[in-house]
Coordinates of C-alpha atoms and ligand atoms in Angstrom, one line a residue:
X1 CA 73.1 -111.4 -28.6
X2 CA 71.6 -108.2 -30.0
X3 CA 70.1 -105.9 -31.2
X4 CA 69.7 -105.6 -27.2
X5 CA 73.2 -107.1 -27.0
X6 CA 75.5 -104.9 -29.4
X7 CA 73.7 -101.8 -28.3
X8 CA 75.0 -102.7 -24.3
X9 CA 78.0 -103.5 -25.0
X10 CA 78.5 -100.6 -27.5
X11 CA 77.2 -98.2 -24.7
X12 CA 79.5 -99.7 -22.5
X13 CA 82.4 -98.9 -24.4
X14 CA 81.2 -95.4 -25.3
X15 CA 81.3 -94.7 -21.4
X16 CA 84.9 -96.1 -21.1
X17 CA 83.9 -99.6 -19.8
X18 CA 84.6 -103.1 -20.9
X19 CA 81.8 -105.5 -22.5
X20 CA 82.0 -109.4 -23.2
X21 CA 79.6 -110.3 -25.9
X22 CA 78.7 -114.0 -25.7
X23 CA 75.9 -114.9 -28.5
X24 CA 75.1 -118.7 -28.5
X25 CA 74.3 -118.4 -32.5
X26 CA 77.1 -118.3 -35.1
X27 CA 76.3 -114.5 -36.4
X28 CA 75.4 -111.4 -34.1
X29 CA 72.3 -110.0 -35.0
X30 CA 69.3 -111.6 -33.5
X31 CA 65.8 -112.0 -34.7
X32 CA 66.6 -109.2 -37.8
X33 CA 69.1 -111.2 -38.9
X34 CA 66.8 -114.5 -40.2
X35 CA 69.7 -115.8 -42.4
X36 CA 72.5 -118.4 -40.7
X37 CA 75.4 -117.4 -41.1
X38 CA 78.8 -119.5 -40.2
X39 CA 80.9 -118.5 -37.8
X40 CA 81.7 -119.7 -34.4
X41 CA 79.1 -119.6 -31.2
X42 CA 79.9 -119.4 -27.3
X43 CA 77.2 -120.8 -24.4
X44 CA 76.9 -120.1 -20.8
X45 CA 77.3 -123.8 -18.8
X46 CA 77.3 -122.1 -15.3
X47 CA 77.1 -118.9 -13.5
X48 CA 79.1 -118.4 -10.2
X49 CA 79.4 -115.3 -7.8
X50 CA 77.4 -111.9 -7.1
X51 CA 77.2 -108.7 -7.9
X52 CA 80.6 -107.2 -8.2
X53 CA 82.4 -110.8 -9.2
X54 CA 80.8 -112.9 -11.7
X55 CA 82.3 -115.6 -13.0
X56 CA 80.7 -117.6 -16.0
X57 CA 81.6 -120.5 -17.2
X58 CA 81.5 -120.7 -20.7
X59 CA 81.5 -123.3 -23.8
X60 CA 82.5 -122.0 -27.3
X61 CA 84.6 -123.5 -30.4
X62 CA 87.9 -123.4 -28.2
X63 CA 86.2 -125.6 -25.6
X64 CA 85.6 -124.2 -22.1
X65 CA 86.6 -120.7 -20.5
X66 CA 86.1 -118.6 -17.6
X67 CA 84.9 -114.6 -18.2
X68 CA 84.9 -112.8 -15.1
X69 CA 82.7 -109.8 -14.7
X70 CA 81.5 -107.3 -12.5
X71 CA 77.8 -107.1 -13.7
X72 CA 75.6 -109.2 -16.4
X73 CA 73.2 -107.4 -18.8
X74 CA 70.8 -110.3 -20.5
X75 CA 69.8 -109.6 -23.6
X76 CA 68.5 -113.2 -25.1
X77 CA 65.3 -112.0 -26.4
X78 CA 62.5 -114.1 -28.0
X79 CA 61.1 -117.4 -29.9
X80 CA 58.3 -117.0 -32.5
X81 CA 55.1 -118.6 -30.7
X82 CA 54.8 -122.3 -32.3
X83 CA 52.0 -122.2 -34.4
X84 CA 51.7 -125.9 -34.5
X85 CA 50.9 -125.9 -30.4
X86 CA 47.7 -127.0 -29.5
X87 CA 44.5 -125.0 -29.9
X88 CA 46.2 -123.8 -33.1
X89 CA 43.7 -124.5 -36.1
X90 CA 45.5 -122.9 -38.8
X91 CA 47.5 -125.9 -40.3
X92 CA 50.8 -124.4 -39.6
X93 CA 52.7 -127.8 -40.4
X94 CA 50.3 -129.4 -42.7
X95 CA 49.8 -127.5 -45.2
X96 CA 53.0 -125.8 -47.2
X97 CA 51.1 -122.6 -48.1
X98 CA 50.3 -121.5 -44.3
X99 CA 53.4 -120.0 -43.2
X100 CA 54.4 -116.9 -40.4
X101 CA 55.4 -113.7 -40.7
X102 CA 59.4 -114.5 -40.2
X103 CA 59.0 -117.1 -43.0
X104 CA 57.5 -114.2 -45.5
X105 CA 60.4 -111.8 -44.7
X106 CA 63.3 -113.6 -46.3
X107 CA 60.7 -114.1 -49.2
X108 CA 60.2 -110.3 -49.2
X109 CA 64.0 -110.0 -49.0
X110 CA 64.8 -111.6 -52.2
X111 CA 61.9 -110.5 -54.2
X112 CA 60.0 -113.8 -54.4
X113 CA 57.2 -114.6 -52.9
X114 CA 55.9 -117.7 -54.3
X115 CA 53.2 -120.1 -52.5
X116 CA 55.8 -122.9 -51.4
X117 CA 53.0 -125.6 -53.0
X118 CA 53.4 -125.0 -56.6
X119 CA 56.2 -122.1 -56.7
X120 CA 53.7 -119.7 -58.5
X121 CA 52.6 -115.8 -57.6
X122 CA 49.6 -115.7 -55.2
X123 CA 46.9 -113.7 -55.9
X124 CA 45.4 -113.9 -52.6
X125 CA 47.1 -113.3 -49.3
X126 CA 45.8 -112.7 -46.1
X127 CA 47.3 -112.4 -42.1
X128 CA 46.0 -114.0 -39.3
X129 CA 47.0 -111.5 -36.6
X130 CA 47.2 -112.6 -32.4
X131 CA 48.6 -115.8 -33.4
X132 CA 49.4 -117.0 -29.9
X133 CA 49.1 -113.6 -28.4
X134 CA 46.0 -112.2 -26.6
X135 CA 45.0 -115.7 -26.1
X136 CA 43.4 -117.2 -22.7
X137 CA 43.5 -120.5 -23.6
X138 CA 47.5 -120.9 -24.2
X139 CA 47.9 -118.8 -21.4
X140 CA 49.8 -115.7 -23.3
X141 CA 47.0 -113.1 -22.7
X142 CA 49.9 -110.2 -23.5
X143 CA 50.0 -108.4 -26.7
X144 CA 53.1 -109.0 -28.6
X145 CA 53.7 -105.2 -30.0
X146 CA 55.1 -105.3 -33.4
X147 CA 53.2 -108.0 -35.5
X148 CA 50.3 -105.6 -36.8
X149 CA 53.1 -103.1 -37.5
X150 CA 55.3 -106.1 -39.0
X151 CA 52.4 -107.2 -41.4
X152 CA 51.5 -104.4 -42.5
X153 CA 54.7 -103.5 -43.2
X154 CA 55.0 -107.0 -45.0
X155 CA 51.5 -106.5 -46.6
X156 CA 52.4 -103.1 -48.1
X157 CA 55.7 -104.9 -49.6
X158 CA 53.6 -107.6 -51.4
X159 CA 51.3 -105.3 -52.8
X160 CA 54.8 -103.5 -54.7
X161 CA 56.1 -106.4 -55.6
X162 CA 52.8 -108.3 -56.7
X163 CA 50.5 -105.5 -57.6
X164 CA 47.6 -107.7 -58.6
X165 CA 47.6 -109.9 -55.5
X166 CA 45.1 -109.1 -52.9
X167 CA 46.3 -108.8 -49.4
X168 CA 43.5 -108.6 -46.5
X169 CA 44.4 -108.7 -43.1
X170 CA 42.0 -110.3 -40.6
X171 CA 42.7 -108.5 -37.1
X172 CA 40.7 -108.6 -33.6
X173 CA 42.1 -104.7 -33.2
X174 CA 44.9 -103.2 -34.7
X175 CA 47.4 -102.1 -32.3
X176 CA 49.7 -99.2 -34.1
X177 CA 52.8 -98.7 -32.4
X178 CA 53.6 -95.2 -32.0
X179 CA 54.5 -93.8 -35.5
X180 CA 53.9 -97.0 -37.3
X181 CA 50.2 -95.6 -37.1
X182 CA 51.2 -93.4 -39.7
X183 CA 53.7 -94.2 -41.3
X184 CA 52.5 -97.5 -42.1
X185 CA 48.9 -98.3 -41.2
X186 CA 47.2 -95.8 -43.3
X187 CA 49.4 -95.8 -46.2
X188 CA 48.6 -99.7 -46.3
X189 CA 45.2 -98.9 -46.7
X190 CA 44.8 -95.6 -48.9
X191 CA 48.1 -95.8 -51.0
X192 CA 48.1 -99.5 -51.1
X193 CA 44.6 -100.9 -50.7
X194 CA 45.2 -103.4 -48.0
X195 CA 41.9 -104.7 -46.9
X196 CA 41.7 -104.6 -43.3
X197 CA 38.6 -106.7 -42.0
X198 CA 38.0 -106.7 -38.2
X199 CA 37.3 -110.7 -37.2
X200 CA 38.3 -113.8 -36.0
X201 CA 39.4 -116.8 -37.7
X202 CA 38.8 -120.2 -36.5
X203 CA 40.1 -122.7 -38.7
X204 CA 42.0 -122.6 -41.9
X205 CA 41.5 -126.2 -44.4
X206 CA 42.5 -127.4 -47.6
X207 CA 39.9 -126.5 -50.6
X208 CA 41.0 -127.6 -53.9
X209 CA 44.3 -126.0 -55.3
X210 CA 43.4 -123.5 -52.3
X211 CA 42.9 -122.8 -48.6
X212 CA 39.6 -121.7 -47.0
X213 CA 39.8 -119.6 -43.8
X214 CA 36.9 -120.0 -41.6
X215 CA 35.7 -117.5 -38.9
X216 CA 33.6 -114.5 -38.1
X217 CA 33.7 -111.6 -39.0
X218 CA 33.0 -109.3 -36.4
X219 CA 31.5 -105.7 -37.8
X220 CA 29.1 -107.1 -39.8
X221 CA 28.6 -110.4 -36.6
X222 CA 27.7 -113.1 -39.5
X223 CA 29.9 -116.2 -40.5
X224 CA 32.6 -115.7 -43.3
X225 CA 34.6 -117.8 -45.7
X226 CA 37.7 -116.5 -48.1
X227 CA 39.4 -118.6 -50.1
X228 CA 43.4 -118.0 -49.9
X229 CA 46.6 -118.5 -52.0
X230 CA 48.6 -118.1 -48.9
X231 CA 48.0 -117.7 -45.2
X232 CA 50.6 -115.9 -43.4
X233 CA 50.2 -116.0 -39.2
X234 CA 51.1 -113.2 -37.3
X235 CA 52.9 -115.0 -34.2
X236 CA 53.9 -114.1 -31.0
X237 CA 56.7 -113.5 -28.8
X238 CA 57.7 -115.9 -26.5
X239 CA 60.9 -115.4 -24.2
X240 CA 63.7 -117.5 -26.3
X241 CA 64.8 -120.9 -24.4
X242 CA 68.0 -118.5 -23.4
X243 CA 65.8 -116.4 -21.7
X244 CA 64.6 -119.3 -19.8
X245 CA 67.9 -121.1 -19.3
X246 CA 70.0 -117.4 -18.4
X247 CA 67.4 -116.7 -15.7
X248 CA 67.5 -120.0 -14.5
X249 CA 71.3 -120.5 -14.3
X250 CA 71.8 -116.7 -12.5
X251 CA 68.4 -117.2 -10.6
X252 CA 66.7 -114.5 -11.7
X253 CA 63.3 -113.8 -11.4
X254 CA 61.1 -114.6 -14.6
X255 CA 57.4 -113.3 -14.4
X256 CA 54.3 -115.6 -15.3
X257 CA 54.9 -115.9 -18.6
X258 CA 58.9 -116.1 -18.5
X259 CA 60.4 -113.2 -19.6
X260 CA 62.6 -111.6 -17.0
X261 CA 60.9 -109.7 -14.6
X262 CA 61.7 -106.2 -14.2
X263 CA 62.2 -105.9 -10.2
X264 CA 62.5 -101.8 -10.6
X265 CA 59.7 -101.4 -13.0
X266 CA 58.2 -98.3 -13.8
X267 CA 60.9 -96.2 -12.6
X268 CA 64.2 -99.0 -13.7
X269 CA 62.9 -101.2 -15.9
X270 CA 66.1 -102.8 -16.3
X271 CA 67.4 -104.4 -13.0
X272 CA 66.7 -107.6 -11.7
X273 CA 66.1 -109.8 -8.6
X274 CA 69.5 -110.1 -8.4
X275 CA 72.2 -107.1 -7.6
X276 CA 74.3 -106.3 -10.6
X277 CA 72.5 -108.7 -13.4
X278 CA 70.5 -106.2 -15.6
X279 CA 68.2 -107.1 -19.1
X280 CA 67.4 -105.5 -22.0
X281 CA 65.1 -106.4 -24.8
X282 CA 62.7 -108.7 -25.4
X283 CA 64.1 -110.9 -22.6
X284 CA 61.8 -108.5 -20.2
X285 CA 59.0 -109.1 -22.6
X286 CA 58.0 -107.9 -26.4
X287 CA 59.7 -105.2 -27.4
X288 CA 60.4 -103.7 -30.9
X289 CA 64.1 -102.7 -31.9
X290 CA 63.2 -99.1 -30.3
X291 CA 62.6 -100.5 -26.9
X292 CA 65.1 -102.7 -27.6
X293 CA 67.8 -100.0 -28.0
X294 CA 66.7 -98.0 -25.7
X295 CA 66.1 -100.6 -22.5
X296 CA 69.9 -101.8 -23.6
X297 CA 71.4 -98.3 -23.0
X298 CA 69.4 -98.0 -20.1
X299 CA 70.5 -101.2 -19.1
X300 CA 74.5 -100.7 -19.9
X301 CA 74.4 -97.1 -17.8
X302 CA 73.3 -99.0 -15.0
X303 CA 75.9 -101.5 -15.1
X304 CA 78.4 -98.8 -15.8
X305 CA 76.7 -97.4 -12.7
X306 CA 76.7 -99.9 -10.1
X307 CA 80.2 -101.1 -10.6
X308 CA 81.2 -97.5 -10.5
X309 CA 79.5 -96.6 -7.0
X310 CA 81.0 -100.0 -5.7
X311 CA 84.4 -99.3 -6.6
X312 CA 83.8 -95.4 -5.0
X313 CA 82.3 -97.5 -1.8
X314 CA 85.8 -99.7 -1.5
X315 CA 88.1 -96.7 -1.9
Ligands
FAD401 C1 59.1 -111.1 -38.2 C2 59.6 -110.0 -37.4 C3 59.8 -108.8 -37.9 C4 60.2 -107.7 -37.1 N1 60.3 -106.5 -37.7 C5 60.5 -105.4 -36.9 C6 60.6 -104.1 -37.4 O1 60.4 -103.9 -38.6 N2 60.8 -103.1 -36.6 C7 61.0 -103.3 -35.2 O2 61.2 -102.3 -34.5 N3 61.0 -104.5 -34.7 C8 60.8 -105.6 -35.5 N4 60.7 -106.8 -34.9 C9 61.0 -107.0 -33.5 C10 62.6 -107.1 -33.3 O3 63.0 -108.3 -34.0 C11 62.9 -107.2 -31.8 O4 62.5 -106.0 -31.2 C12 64.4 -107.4 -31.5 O5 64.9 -108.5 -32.3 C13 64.6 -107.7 -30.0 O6 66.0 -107.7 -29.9 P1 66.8 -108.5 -28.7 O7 68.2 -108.2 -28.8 O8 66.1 -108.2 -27.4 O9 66.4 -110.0 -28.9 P2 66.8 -111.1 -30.2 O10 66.7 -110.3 -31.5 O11 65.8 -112.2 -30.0 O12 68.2 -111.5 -29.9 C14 68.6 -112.3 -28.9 C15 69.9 -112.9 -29.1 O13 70.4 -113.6 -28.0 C16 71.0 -114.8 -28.4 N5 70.8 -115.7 -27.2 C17 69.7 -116.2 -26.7 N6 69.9 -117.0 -25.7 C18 71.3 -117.0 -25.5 C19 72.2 -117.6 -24.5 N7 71.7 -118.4 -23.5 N8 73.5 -117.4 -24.7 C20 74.0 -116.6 -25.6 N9 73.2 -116.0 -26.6 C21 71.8 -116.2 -26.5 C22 70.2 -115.2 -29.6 O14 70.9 -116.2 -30.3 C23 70.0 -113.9 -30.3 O15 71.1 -113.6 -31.1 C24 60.4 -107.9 -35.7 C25 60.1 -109.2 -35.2 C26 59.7 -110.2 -35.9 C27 59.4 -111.5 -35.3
SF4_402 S1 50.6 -106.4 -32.1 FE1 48.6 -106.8 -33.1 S2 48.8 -108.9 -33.9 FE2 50.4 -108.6 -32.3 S3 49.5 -109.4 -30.4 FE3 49.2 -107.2 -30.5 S4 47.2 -106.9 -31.4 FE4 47.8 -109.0 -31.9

């Protein structure tokens, strides 16, 4: 639960009402929050009732409990895209020096990033981008939003903290969110020297102490071969197995590639199928912590909303 999560229920209090937070991890945080911290961590079993009287059966550290509420907002966001699935080339689980962009971050974090092989600096890095995005063939043909912003944003951080590594990143197109165009994309190029090469890569294999990536590159329409220190893979969202398991258990609608679909969309982006059960996040599909926020307000003034306009109705 959260970002999407704490920003509903923190809407929900601002506006007087009262918000159950049930996060199946033991931290609140989400995705930003990569580390595990301990703690204790509640599930939804079952899901009973409609709109107006929910009750949800739940399983935490006490054993099991009932919450009853008047409206559900989902907010169980997204799983990194398995690099390892079929049709993957890139080596994802056989070679220690291929790894994705959430595995870089805590690197980044701490102020280490070493190629997990040999524990030594790299001097050449380059991103795969549309790892498991934009792709026919595995059936996610969406674009996942924030990965060119998030390697950039990661390439521009190696090139501080290693100044003489080399960082390319190979990209089909690079889709800038918003201000990330500026504030990050250009900078990663003219301040930091970024190499940005327009192509697709088609296999990544072992080449002495290094790694050769394979593909095409595009502009110039001939073959190319780099060799790496380390490969990082710009992966995709998925909706998280919560995603899949909340919809299913409330019966709410999912769309094709199952994240929640939006039955209001454009105009409410945030109900469901079902009266009363709202979403947030990168449950309806990828989303960056803007949309995230924003959908989750969005989200918590139509629960506020609905339960407000019933209880007017029954006076
Ligand atoms: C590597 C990486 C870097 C990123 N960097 C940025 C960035 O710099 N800027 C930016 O704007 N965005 C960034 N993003 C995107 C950002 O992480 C998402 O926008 C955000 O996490 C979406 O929030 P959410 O609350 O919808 O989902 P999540 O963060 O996925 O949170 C969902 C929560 O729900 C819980 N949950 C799931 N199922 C259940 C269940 N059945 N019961 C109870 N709890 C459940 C999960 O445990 C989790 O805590 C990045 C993403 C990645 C992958
Ligand atoms: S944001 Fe960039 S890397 Fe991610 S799917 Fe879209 S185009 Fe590909």
């Amino acid at each position: 639960m959260a970002p999407g999560g704490l920003r509903a229920a923190h809407a929900i209090a601002e506006i007087g009402g009262k918000a159950v937070l049930i996060e199946q991890r033991g931290f609140l945080g989400g995705a930003p929050i990569a580390e595990n911290y301990a703690g204790l961590s509640t599930e939804v079993q079952g899901a009973e009732g409609e709109g107006g009287r929910f009750s949800l059966r739940l399983r935490g550290p006490d054993g099991e409990q009932l919450a009853e509420c008047g409206a559900v907002i989902i907010a169980t966001g997204f799983s990194h895209f398995d690099p390892g699935r079929e049709t993957q080339m890139y080596g994802y689980y056989e070679f220690p020096d291929v790894i994705a962009l959430q595995d870089l971050e805590p690197m980044l974090k701490q102020h280490n990033v070493l190629r997990p092989s040999n524990g030594q600096p790299p001097e050449r890095v380059c991103f795969i981008q549309c790892v498991g995005s934009r792709d026919r063939h595995i059936g996610n043909e969406y674009c996942s939003k924030v990965c060119c912003g998030v390697a950039s944003k990661e390439a521009i951080e190696i090139r501080l903290q290693l100044p003489g590594t080399k960082v390319f990143i190979f990209y089909i197109d690079m889709r800038m969110y918003g201000y990330w165009e500026n504030q990050i994309y250009w900078p990663a190029q003219e301040k930091h020297h970024v190499q940005y090469v327009k192509g697709i890569i088609t296999e990544v294999l072992p080449k002495g102490e290094r790694l050769l990536v394979r593909g095409e590159d595009t502009t110039m329409g001939r073959p190319m071969e780099l060799e790496m220190d380390l490969v990082v893979l710009s992966v995709g969202m998925e909706p998280s197995p919560g995603t899949r398991k909340l919809a299913s258990l409330l019966s709410v609608q999912q769309n094709k590639y199952g994240f929640i679909e939006a039955a209001g969309s454009p105009l409410d982006p945030v109900s469901t199928s079902r009266e009363g059960i709202f979403a947030c996040g990168a449950a309806l599909g990828p989303a960056d912590l803007e949309d995230t926020v924003s959908s989750a307000a969005g989200a918590a003034m139509k629960a506020v909303g609905y339960l407000r306009s019933r209880a007017a109705v029954a006076r």
